[in-house]
JSON list of C-alpha atoms in Angstrom, two decimals:
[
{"chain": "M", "resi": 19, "resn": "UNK", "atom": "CA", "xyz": [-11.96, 31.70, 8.38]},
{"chain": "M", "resi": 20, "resn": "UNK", "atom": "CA", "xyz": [-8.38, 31.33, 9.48]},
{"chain": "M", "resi": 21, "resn": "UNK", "atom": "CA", "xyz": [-5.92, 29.77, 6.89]},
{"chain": "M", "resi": 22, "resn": "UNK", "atom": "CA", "xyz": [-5.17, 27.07, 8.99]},
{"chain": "M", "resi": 23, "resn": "UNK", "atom": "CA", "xyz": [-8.73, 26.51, 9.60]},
{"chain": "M", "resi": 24, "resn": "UNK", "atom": "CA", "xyz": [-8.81, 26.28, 5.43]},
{"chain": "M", "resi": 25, "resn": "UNK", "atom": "CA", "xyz": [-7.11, 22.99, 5.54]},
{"chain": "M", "resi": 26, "resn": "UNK", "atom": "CA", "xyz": [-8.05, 20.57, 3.20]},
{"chain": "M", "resi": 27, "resn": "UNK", "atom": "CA", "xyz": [-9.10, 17.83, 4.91]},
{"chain": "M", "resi": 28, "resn": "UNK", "atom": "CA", "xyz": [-10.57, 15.06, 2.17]},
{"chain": "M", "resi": 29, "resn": "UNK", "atom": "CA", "xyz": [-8.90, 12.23, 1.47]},
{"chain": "M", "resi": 30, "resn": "UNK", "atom": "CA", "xyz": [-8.61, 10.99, -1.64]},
{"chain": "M", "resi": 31, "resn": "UNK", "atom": "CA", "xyz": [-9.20, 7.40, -3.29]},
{"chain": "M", "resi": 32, "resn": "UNK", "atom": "CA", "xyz": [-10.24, 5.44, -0.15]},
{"chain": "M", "resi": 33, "resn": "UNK", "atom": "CA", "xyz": [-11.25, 1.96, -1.67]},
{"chain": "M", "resi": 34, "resn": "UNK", "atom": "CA", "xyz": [-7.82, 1.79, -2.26]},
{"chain": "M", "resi": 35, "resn": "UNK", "atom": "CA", "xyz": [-6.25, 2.94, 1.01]},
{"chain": "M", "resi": 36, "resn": "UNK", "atom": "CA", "xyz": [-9.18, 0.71, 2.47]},
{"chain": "M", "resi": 37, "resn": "UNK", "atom": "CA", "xyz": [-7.70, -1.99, 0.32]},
{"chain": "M", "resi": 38, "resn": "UNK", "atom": "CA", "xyz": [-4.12, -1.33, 1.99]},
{"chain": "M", "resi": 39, "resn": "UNK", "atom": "CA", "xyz": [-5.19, -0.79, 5.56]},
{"chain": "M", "resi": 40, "resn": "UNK", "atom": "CA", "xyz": [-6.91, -4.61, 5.10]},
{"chain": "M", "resi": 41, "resn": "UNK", "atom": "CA", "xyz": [-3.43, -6.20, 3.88]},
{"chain": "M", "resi": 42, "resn": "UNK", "atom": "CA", "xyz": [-1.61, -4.08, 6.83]},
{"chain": "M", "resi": 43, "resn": "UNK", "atom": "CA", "xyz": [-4.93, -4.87, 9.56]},
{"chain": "M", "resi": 44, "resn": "UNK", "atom": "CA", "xyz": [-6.57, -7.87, 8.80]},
{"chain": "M", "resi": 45, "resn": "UNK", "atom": "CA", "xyz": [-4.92, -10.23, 5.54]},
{"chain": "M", "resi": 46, "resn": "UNK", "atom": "CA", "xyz": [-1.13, -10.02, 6.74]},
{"chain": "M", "resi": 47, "resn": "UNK", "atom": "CA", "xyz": [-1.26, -8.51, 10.39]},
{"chain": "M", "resi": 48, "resn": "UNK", "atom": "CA", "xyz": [1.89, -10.02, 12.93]},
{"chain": "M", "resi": 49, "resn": "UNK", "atom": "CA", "xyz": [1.51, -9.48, 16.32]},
{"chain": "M", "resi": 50, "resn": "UNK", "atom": "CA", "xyz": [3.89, -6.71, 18.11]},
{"chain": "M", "resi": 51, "resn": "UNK", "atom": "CA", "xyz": [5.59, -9.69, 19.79]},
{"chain": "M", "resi": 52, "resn": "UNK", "atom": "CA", "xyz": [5.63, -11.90, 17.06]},
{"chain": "M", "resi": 53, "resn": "UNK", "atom": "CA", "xyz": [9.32, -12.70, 15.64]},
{"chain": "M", "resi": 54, "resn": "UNK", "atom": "CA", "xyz": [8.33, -12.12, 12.05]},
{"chain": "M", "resi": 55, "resn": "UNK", "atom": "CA", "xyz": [8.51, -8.46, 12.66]},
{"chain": "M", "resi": 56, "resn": "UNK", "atom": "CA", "xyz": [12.52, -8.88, 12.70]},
{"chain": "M", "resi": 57, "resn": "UNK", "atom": "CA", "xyz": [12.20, -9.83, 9.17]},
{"chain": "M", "resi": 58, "resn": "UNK", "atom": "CA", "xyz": [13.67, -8.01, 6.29]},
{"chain": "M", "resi": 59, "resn": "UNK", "atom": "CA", "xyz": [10.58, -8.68, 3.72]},
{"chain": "M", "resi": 60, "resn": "UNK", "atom": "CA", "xyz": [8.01, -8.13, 6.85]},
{"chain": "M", "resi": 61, "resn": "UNK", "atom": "CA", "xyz": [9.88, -4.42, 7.87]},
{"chain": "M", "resi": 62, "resn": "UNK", "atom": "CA", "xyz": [10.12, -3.76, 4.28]},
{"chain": "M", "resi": 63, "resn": "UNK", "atom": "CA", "xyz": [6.04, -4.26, 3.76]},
{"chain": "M", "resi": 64, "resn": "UNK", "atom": "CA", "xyz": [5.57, -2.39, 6.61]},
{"chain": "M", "resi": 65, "resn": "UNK", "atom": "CA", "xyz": [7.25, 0.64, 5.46]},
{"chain": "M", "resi": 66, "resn": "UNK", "atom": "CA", "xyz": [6.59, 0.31, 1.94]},
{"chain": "M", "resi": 67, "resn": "UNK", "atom": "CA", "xyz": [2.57, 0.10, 3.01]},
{"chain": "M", "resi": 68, "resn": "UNK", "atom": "CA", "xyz": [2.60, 2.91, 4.96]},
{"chain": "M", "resi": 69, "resn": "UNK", "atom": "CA", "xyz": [4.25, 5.15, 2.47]},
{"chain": "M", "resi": 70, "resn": "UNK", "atom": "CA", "xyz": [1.05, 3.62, -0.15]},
{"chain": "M", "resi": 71, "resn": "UNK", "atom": "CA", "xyz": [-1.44, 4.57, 2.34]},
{"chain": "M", "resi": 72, "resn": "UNK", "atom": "CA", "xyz": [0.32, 8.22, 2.52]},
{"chain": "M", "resi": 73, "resn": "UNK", "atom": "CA", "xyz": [0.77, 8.87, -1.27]},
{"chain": "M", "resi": 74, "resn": "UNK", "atom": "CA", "xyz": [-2.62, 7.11, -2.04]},
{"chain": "M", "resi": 75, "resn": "UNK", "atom": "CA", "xyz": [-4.58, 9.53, 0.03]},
{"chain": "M", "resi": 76, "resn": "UNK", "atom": "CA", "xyz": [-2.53, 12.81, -0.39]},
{"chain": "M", "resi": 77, "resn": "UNK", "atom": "CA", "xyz": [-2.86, 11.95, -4.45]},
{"chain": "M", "resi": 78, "resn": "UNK", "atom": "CA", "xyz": [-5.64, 12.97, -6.54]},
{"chain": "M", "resi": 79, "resn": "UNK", "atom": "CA", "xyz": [-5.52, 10.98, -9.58]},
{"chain": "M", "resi": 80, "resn": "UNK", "atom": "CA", "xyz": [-7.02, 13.37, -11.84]},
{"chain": "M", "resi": 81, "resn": "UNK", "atom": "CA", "xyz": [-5.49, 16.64, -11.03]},
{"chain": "M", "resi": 82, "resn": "UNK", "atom": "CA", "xyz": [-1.43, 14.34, -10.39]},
{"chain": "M", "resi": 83, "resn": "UNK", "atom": "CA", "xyz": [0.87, 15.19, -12.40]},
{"chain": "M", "resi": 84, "resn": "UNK", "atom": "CA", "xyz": [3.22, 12.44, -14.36]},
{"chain": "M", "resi": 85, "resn": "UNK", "atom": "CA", "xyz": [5.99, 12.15, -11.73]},
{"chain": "M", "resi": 86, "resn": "UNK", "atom": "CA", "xyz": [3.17, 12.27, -8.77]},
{"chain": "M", "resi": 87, "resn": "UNK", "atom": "CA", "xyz": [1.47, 8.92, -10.82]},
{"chain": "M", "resi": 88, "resn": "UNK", "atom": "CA", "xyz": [4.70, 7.51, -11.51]},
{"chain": "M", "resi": 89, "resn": "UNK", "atom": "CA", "xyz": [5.80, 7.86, -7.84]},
{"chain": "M", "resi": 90, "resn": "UNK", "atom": "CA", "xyz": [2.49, 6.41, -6.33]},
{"chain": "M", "resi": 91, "resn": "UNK", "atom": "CA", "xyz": [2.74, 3.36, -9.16]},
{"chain": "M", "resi": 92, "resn": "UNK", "atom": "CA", "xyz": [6.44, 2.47, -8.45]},
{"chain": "M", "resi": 93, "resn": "UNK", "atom": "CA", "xyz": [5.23, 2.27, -4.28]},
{"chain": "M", "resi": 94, "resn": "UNK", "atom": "CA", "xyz": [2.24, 0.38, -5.97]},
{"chain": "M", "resi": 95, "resn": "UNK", "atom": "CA", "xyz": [4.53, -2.38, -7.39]},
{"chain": "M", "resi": 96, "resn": "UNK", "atom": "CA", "xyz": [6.87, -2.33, -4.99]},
{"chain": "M", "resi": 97, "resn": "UNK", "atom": "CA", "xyz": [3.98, -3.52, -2.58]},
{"chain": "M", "resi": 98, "resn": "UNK", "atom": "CA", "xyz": [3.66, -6.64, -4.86]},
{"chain": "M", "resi": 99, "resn": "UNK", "atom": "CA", "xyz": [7.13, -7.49, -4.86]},
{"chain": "M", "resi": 100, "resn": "UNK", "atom": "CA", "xyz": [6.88, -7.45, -1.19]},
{"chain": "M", "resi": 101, "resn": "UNK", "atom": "CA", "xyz": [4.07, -9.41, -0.63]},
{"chain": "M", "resi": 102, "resn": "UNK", "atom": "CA", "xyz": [5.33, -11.44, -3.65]},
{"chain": "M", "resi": 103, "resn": "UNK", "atom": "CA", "xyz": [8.67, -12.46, -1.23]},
{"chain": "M", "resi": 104, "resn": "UNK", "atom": "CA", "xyz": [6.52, -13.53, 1.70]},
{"chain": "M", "resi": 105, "resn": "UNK", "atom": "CA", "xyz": [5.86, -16.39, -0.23]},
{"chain": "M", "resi": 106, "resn": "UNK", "atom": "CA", "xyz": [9.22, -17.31, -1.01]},
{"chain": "M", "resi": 107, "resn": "UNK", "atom": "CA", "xyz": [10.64, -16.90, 2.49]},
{"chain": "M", "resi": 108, "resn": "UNK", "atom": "CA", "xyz": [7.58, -18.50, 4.19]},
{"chain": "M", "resi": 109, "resn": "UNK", "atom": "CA", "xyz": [6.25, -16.40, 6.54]},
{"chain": "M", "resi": 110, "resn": "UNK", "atom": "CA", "xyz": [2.41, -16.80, 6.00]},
{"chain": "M", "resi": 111, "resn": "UNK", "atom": "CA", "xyz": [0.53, -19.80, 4.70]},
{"chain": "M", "resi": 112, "resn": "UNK", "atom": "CA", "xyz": [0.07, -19.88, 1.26]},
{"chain": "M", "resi": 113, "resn": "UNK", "atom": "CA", "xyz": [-2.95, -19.06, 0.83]},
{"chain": "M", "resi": 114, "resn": "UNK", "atom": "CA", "xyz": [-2.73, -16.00, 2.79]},
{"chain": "M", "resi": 115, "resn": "UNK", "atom": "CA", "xyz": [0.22, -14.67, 0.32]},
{"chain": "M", "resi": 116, "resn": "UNK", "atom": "CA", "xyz": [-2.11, -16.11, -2.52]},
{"chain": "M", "resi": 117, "resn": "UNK", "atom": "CA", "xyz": [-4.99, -13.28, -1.38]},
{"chain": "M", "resi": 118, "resn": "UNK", "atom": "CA", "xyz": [-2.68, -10.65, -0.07]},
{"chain": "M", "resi": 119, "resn": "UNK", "atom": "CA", "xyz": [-0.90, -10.76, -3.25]},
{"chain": "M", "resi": 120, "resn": "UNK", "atom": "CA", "xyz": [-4.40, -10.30, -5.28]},
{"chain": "M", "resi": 121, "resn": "UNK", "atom": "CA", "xyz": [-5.61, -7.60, -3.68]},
{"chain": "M", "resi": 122, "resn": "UNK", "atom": "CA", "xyz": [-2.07, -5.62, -4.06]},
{"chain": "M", "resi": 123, "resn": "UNK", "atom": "CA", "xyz": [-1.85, -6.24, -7.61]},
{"chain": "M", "resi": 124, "resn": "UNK", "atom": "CA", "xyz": [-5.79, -4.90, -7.90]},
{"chain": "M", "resi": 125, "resn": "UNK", "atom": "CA", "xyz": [-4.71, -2.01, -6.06]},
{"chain": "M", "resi": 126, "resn": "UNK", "atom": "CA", "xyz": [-1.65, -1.94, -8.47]},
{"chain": "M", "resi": 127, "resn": "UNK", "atom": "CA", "xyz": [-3.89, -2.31, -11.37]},
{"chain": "M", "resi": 128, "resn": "UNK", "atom": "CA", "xyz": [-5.90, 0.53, -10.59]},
{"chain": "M", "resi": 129, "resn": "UNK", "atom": "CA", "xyz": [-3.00, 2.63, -9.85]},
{"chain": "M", "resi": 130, "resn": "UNK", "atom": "CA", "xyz": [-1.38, 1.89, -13.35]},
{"chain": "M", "resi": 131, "resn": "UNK", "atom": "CA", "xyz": [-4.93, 2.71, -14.64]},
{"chain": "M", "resi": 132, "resn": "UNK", "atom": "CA", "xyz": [-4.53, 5.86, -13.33]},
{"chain": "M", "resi": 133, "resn": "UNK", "atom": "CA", "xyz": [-1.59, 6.67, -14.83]},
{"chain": "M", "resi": 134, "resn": "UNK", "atom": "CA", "xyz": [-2.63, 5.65, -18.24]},
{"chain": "M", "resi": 135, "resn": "UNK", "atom": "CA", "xyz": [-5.39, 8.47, -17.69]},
{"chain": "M", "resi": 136, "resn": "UNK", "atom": "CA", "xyz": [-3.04, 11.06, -16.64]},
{"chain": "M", "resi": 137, "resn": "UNK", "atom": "CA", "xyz": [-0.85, 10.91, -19.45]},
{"chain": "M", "resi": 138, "resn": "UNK", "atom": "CA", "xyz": [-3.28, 10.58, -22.60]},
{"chain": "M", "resi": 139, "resn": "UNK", "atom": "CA", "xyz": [-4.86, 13.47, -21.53]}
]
C-alpha cells in the first residue's frame, strides 16, 4: 500500500465533536444573511468552534500529551466564555444560551476529565 494510501483516517472522540457540530448546526445556527454574523461574540464562536471540532477529532485523549490536553481544554473553555457572552449581549433567547451553554460546559467537563487522566498517569 502506498504511504499516502496509509493515512489515518479515524476520528477521534465523536460524541463530543457531535456535541459541537449541534451548538454550531442546530442549538445556535444564524442564517448566512442574518446580521448577527457581524458580531464580535458570534465571529468569535464561530472560529473558536471550528478550531474545537479540529483539535477534538485530531486528539486522542489517551495517547495526548500534556500541552496537546491543555491546548484542546483552554479551546474547551474558551467555547463557554463565548457562548457565556451571547447571553450578555443578547443575541439568542435565553433559553437558547441557557442549553447551548450546558452542553459546552459538558463538553468542557469531559475535556478537563481528560486531562486529569493524562497527567496522573
Amino acid at each position: 500500500m502506498e504511504p499516502c494510501a496509509r493515512k489515518r483516517t479515524g476520528k477521534h472522540n465523536a460524541e463530543l465533536v457531535e456535541a459541537v457540530f449541534r451548538l454550531m448546526f442546530e442549538i445556535l445556527w444564524v442564517a448566512p444573511y442574518d446580521r448577527r454574523r457581524g458580531n464580535a461574540a458570534w465571529r468569535e464562536f464561530d472560529l473558536t468552534a471550528r478550531r474545537a471540532v479540529v483539535l477534538l477529532a485530531s486528539t486522542d485523549f489517551a495517547a495526548a500529551s500534556p500541552e496537546q490536553l491543555g491546548t484542546v481544554l483552554r479551546t474547551a473553555e474558551l467555547l463557554v466564555r463565548c457562548i457565556g457572552r451571547f447571553g450578555q449581549e443578547h443575541l439568542f433567547p435565553p433559553a437558547r444560551c441557557a442549553e447551548a451553554l450546558a452542553q459546552a460546559r459538558c463538553v468542557a467537563d469531559r475535556v478537563r476529565e481528560a486531562a486529569a487522566c493524562g497527567t496522573e498517569a
